[in-house]
PDB file of C-alpha atoms and ligand atoms in Angstrom:
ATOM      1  CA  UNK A   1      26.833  -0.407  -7.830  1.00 95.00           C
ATOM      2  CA  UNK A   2      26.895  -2.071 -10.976  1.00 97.00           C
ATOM      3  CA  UNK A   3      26.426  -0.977 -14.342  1.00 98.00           C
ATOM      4  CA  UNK A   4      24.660  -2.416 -16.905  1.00 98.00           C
ATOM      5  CA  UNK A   5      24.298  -0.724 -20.570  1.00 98.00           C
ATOM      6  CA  UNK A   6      22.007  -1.692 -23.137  1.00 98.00           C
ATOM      7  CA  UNK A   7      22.309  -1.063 -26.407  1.00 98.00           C
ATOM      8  CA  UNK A   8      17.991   0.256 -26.398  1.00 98.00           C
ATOM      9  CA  UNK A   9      15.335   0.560 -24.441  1.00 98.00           C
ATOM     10  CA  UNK A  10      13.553  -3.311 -26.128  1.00 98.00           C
ATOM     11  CA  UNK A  11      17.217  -4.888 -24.548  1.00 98.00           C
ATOM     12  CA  UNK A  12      17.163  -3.191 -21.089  1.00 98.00           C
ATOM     13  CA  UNK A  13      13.277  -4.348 -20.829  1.00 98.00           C
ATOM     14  CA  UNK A  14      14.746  -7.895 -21.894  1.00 98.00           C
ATOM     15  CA  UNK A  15      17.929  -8.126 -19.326  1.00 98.00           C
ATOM     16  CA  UNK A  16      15.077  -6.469 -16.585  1.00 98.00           C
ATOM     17  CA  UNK A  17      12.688  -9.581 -17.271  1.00 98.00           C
ATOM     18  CA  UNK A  18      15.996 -11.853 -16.755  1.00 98.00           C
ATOM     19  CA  UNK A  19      17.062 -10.159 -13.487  1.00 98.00           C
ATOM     20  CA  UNK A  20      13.359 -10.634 -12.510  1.00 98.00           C
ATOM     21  CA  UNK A  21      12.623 -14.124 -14.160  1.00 98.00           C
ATOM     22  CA  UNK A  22      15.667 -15.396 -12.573  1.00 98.00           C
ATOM     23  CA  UNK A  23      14.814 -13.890  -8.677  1.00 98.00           C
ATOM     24  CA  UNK A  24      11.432 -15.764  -9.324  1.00 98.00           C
ATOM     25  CA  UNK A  25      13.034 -18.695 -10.440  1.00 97.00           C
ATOM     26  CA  UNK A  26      14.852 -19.492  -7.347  1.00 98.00           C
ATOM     27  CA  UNK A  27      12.596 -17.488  -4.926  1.00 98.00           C
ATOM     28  CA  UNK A  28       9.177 -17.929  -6.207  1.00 98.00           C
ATOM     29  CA  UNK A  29       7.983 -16.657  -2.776  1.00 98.00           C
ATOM     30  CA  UNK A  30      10.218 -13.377  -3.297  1.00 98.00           C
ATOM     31  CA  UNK A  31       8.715  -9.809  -2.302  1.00 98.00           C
ATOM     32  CA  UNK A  32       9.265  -7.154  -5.496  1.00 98.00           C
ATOM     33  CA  UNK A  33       8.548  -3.637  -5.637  1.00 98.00           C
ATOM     34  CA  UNK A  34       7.079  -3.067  -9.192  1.00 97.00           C
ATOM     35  CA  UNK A  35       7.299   0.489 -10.051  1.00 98.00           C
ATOM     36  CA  UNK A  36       4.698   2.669 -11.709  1.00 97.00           C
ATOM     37  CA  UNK A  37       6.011   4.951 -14.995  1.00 94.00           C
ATOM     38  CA  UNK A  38       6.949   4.774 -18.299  1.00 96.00           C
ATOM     39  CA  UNK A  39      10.418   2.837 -18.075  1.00 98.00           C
ATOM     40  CA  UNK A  40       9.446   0.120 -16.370  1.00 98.00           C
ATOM     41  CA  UNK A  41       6.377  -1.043 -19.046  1.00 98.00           C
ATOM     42  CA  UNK A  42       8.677  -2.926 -21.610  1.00 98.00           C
ATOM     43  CA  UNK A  43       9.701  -4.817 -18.603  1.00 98.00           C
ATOM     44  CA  UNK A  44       6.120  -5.605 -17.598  1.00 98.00           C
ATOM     45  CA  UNK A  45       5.537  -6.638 -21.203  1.00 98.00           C
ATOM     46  CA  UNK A  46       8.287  -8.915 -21.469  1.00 98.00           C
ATOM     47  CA  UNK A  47       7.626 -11.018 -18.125  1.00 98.00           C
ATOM     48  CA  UNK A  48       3.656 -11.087 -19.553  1.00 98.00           C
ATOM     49  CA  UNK A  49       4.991 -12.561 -22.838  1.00 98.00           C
ATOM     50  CA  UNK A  50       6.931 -15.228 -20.982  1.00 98.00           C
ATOM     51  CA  UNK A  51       4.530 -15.908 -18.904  1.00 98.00           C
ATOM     52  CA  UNK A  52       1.749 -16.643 -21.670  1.00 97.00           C
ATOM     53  CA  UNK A  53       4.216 -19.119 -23.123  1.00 98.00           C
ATOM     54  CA  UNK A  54       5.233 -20.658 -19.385  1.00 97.00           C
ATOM     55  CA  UNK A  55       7.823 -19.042 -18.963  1.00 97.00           C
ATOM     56  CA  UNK A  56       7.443 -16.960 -15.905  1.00 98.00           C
ATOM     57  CA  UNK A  57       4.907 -18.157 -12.897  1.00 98.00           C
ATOM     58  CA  UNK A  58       4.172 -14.960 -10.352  1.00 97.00           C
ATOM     59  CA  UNK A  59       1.565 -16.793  -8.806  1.00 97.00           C
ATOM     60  CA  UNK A  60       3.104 -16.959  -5.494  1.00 97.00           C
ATOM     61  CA  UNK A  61       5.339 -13.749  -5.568  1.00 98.00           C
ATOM     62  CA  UNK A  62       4.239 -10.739  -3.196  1.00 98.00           C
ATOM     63  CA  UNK A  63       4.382  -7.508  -4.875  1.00 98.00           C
ATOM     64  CA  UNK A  64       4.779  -4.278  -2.714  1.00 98.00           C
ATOM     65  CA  UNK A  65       3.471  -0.995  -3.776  1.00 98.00           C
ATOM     66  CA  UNK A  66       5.986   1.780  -4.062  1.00 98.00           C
ATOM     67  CA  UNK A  67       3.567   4.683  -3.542  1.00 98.00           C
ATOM     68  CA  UNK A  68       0.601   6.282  -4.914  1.00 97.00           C
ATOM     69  CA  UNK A  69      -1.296   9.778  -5.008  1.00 96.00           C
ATOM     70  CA  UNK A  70      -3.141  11.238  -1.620  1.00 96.00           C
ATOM     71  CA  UNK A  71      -7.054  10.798  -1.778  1.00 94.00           C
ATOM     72  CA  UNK A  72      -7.718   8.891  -4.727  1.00 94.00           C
ATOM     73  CA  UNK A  73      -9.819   5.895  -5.156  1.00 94.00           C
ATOM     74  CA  UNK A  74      -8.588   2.677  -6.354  1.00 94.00           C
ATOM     75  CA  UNK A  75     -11.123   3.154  -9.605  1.00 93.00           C
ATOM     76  CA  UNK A  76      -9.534   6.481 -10.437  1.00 94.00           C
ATOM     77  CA  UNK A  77      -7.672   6.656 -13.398  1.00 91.00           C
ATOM     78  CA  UNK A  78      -4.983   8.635 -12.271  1.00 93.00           C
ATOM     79  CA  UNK A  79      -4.457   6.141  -9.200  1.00 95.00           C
ATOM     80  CA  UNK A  80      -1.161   4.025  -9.285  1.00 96.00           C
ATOM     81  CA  UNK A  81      -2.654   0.887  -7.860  1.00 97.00           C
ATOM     82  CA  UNK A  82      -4.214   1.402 -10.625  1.00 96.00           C
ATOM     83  CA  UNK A  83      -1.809   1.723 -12.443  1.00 96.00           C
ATOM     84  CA  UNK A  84       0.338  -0.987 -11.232  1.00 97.00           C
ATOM     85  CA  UNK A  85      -3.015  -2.963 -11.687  1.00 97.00           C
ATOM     86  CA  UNK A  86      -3.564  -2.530 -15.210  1.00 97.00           C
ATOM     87  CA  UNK A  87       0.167  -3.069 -16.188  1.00 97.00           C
ATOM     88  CA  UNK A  88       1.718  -5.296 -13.853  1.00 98.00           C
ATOM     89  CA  UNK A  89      -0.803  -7.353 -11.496  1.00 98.00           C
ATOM     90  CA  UNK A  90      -3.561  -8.840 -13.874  1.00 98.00           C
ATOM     91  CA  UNK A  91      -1.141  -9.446 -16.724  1.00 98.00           C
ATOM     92  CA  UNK A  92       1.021 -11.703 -14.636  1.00 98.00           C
ATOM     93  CA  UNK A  93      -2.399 -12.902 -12.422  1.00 97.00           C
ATOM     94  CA  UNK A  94      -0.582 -11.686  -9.048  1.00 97.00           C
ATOM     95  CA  UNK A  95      -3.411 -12.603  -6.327  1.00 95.00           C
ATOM     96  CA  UNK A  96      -4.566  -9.351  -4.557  1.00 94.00           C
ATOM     97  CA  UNK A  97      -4.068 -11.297  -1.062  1.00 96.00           C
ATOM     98  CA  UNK A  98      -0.351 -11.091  -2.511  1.00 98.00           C
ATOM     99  CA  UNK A  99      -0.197  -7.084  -2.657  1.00 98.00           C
ATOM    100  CA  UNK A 100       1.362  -4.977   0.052  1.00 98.00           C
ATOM    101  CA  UNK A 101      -0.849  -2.149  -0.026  1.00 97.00           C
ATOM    102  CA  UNK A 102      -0.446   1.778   0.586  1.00 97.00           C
ATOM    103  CA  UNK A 103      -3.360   2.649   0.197  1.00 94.00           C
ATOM    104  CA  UNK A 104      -3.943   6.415  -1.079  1.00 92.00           C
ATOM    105  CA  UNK A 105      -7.229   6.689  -0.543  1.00 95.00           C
ATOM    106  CA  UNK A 106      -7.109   6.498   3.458  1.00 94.00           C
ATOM    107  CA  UNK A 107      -8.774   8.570   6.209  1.00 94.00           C
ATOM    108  CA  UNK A 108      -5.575   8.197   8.086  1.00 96.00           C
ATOM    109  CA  UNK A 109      -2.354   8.166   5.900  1.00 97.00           C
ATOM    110  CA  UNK A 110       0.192   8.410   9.190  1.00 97.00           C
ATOM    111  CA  UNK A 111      -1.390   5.013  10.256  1.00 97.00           C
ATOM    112  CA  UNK A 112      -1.403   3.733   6.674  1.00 97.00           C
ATOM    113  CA  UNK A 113       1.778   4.144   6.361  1.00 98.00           C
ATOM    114  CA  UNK A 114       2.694   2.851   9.690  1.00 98.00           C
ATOM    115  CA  UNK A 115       0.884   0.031   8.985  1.00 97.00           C
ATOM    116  CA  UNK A 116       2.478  -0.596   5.953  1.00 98.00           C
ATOM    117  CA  UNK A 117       6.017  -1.150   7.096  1.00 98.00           C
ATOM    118  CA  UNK A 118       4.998  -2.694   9.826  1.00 98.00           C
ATOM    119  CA  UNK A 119       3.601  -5.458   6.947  1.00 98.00           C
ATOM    120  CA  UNK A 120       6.974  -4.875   5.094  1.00 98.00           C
ATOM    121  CA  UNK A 121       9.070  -5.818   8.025  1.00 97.00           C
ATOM    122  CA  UNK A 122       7.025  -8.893   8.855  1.00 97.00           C
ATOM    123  CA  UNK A 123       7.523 -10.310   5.639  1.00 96.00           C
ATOM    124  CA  UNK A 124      10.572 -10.363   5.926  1.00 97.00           C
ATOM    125  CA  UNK A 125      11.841  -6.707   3.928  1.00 98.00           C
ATOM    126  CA  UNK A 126      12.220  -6.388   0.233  1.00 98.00           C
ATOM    127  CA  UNK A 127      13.738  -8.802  -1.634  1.00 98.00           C
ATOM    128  CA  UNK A 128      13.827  -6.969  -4.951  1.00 98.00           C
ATOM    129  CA  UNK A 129      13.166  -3.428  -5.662  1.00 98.00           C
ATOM    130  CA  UNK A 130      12.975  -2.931  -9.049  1.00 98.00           C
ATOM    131  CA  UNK A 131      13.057   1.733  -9.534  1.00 99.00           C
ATOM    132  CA  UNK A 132      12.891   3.843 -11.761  1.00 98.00           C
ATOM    133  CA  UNK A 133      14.644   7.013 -11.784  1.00 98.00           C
ATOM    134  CA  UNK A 134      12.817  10.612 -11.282  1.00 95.00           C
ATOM    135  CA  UNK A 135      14.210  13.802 -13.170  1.00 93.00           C
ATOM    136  CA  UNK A 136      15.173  14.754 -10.064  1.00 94.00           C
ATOM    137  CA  UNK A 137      16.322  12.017  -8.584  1.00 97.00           C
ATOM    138  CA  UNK A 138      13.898  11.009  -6.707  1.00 96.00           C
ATOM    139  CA  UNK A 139      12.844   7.439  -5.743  1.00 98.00           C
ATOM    140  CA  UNK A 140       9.195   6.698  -5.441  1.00 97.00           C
ATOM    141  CA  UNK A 141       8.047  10.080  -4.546  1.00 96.00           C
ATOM    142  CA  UNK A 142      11.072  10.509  -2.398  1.00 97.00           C
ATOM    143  CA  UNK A 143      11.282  13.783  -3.053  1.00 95.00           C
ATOM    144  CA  UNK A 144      14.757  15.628  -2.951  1.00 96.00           C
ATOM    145  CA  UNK A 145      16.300  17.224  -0.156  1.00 97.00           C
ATOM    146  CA  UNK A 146      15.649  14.135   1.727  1.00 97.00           C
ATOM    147  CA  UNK A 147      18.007  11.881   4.276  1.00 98.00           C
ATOM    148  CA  UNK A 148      18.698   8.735   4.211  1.00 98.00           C
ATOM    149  CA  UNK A 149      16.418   7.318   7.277  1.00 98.00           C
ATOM    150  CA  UNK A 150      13.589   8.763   5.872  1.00 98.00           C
ATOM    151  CA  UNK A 151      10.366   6.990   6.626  1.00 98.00           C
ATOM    152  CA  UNK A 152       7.235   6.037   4.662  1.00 98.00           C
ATOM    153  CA  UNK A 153       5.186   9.088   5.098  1.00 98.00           C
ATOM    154  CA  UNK A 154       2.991  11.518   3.348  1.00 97.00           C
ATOM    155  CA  UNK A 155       4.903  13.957   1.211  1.00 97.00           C
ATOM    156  CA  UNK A 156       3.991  16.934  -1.397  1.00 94.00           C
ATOM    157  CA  UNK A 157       5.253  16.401  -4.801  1.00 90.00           C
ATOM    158  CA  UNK A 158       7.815  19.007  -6.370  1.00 88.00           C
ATOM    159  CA  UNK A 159       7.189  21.106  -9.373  1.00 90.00           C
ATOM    160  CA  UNK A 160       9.433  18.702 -10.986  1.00 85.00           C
ATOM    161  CA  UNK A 161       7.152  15.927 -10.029  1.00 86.00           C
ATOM    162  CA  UNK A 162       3.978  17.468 -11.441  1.00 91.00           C
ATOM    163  CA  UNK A 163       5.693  18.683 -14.342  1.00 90.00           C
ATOM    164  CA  UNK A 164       7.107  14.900 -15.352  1.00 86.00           C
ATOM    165  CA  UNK A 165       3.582  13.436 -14.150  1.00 89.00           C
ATOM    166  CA  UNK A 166       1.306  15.767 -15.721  1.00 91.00           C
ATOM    167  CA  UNK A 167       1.968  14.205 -19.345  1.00 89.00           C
ATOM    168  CA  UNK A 168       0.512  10.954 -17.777  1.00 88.00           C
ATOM    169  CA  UNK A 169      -3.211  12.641 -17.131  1.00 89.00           C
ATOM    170  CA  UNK A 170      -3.300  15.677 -19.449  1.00 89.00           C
ATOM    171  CA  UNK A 171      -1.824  18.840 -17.766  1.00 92.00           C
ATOM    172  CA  UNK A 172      -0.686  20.077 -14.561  1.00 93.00           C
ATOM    173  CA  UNK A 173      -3.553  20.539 -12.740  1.00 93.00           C
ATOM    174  CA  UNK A 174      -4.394  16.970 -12.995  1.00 92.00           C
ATOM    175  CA  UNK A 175      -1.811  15.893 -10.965  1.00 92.00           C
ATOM    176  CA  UNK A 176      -2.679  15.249  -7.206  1.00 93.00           C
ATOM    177  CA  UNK A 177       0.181  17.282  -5.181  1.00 91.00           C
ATOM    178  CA  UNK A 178      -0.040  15.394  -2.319  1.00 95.00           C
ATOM    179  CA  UNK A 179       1.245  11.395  -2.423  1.00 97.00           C
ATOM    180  CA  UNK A 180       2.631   8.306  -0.218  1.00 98.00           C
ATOM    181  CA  UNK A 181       5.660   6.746  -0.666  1.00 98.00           C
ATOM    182  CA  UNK A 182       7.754   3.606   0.722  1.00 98.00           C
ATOM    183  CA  UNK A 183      10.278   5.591   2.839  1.00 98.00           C
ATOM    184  CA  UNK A 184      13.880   5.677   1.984  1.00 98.00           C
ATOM    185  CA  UNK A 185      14.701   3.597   5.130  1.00 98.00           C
ATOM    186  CA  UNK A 186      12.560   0.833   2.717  1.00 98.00           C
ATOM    187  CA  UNK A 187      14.101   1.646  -0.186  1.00 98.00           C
ATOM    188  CA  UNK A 188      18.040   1.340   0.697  1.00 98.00           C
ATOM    189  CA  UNK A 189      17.463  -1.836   3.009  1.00 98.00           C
ATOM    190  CA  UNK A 190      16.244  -4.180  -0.180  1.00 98.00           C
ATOM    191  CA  UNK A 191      18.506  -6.882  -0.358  1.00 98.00           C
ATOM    192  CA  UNK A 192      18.836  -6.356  -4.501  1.00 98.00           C
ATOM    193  CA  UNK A 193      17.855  -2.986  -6.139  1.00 98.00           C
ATOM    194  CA  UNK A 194      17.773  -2.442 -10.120  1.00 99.00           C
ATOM    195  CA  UNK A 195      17.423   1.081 -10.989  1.00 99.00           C
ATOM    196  CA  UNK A 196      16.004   1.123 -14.853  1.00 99.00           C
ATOM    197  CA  UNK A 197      16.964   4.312 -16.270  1.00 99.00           C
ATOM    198  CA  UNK A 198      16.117   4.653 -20.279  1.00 98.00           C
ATOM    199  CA  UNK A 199      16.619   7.951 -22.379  1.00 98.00           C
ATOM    200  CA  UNK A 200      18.666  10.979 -22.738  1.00 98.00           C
ATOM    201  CA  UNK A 201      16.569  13.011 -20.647  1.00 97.00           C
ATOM    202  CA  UNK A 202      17.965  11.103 -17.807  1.00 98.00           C
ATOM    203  CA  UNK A 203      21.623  11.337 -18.458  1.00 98.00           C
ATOM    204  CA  UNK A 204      22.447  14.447 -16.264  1.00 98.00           C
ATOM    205  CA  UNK A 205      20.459  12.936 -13.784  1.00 98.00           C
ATOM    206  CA  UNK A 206      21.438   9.332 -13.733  1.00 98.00           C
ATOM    207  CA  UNK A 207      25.724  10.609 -13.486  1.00 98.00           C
ATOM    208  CA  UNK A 208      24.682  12.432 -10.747  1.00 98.00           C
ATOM    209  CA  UNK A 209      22.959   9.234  -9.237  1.00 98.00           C
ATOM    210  CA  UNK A 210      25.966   7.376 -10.393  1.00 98.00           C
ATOM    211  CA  UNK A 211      29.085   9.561  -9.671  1.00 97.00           C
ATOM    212  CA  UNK A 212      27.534  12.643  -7.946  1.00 97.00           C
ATOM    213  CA  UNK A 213      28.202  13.206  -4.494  1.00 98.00           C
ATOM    214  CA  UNK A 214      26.189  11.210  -2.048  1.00 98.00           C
ATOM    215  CA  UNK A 215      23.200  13.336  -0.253  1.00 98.00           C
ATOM    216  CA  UNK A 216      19.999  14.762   0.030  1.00 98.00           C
ATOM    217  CA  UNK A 217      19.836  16.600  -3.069  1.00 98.00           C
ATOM    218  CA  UNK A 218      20.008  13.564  -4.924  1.00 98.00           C
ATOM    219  CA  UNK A 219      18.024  11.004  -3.269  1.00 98.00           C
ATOM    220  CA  UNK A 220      19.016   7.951  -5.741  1.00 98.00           C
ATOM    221  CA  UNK A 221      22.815   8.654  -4.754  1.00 98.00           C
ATOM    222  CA  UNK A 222      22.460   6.681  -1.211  1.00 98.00           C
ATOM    223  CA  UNK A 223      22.491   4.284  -3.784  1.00 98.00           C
ATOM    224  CA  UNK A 224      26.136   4.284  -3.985  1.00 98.00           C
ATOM    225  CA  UNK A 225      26.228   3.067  -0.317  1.00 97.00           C
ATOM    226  CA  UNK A 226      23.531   0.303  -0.420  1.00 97.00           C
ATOM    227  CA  UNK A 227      23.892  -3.641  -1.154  1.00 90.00           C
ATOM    228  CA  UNK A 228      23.720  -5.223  -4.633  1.00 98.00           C
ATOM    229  CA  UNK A 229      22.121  -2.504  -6.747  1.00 98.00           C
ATOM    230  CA  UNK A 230      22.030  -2.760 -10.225  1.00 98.00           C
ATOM    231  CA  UNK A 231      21.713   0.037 -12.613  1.00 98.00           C
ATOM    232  CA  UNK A 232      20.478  -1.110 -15.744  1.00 98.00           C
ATOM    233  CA  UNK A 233      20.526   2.100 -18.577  1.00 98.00           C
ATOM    234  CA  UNK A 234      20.094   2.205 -22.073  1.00 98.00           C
ATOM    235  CA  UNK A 235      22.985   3.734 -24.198  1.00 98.00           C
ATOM    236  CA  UNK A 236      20.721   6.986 -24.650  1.00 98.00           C
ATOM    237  CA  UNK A 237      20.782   7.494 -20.710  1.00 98.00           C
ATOM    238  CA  UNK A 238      23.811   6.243 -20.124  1.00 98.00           C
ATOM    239  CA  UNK A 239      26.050   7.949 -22.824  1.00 95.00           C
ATOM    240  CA  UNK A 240      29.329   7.574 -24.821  1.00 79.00           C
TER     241      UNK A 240
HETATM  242  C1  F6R B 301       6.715   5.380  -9.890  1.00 82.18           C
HETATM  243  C2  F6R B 301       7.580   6.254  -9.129  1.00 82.18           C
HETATM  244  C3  F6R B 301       8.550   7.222  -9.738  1.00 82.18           C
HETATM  245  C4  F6R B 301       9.051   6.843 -11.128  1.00 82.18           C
HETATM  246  C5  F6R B 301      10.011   7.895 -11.667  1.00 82.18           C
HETATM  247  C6  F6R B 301      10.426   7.603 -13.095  1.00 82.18           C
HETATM  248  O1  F6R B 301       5.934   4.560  -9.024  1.00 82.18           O
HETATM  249  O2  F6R B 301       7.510   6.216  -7.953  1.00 82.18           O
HETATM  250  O3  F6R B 301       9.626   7.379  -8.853  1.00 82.18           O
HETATM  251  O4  F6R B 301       9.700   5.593 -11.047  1.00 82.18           O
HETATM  252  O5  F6R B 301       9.415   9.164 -11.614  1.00 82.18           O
HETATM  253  O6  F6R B 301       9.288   7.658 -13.912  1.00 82.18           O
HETATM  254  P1  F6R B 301       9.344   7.283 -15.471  1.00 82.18           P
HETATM  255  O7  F6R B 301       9.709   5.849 -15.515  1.00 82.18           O
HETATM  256  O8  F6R B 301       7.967   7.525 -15.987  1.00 82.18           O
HETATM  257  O9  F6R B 301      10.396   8.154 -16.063  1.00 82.18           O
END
């Protein structure tokens, strides 16, 4: 693992857009998990501003969805396609024949999500998976105690999960408790990870990531046994 601080949250979005920008750069083909949440939107801003001034060309980069709620539409607000959509894809014009779907809003989710690494494997795995940290550790919706191997699959969030989502659409009871996410077995075998970690909220959290012990109860500490992964905090996560 290595650790990158930034000084705030403006200079980890900047170094993110390098890390990113650069990946592009030389692999314009590359495949990138783009997270949903709240830390990784000053990133998304930043490779949108380069991109309006030339900067940054996504048009042939394929973008692989991380995970999204059970039984929602693509139209519904509180979907992360959605999501993802709004912030990531049409700001940087990523084709939709470029997006590795999991689709939420199946009739089948075991097939969906067989389906999707199926797709993940034949193109080749991830090259980049840019995370975010949960307040429990989670990844995607990962969801703590959970092994290593652990397969894309349906899952039910925790009350940690719906707590932290439920300021995103207005209360508890908005959140969907039931959700897909890339498996860990995904997750660990990207060849690059960067783990974007910004505020004190996520201190305890991210030096339990960083220096816990490694297992289930923290799913972000396999980490600490996977290739090239970056964790990129701001001083307020990160500490003195
Ligand atoms: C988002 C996701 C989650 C978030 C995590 C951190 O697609 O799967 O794992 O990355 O909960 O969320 P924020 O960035 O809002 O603190």
């Amino acid at each position: 693992m290595h650790p990158i601080i930034a000084e705030d949250y403006d200079t980890l979005s900047r170094i993110a857009a390098d890390i990113v920008s650069d990946l592009v750069r030389t692999h314009p083909r590359a495949s990138l998990i783009a997270p949903t949440g709240e830390t990784p939107l000053g990133l998304y801003r930043a490779l949108a501003a380069r991109r309006r001034r030339g900067e940054f060309d996504a048009s042939y980069l394929r973008v692989v969805q991380l995970d999204d709620y059970l039984g929602l539409d693509d139209d519904d607000p509180r979907s992360l396609y959605r999501w993802m959509k709004t912030a990531f894809l049409d700001p940087l014009s990523v084709p939709d024949a470029h997006v590795i779907r999991l689709r939420g809003n199946t009739p089948d989710p075991d097939a969906a999500c067989r389906a999707y690494e199926a797709t993940v494997r034949a193109a080749g795995g991830i090259d980049l998976a840019v995370l975010g940290l949960g307040p429990n550790g989670h990844l995607g919706f990962n969801e703590p105690p959970i092994g290593p191997d652990a397969p894309t699959r349906r899952v039910a969030l925790t009350p940690a999960s719906v707590e932290s989502n439920a300021r995103y659409w207005g209360g508890r009871d908005r959140v969907p408790t039931a959700a897909l996410t890339a498996g860990m077995d995904v997750l660990l075998a990207a060849r690059q990870t960067l783990l974007v970690v910004s505020g004190a909220h996520k201190r305890a959290i991210l030096h339990r990531t960083v220096e816990g012990p490694i297992g289930p109860d923290v799913p972000a500490s396999y980490l600490q046994q996977a290739n090239n992964v970056t964790i990129l905090a701001d001083k307020a996560a990160w500490g003195e």
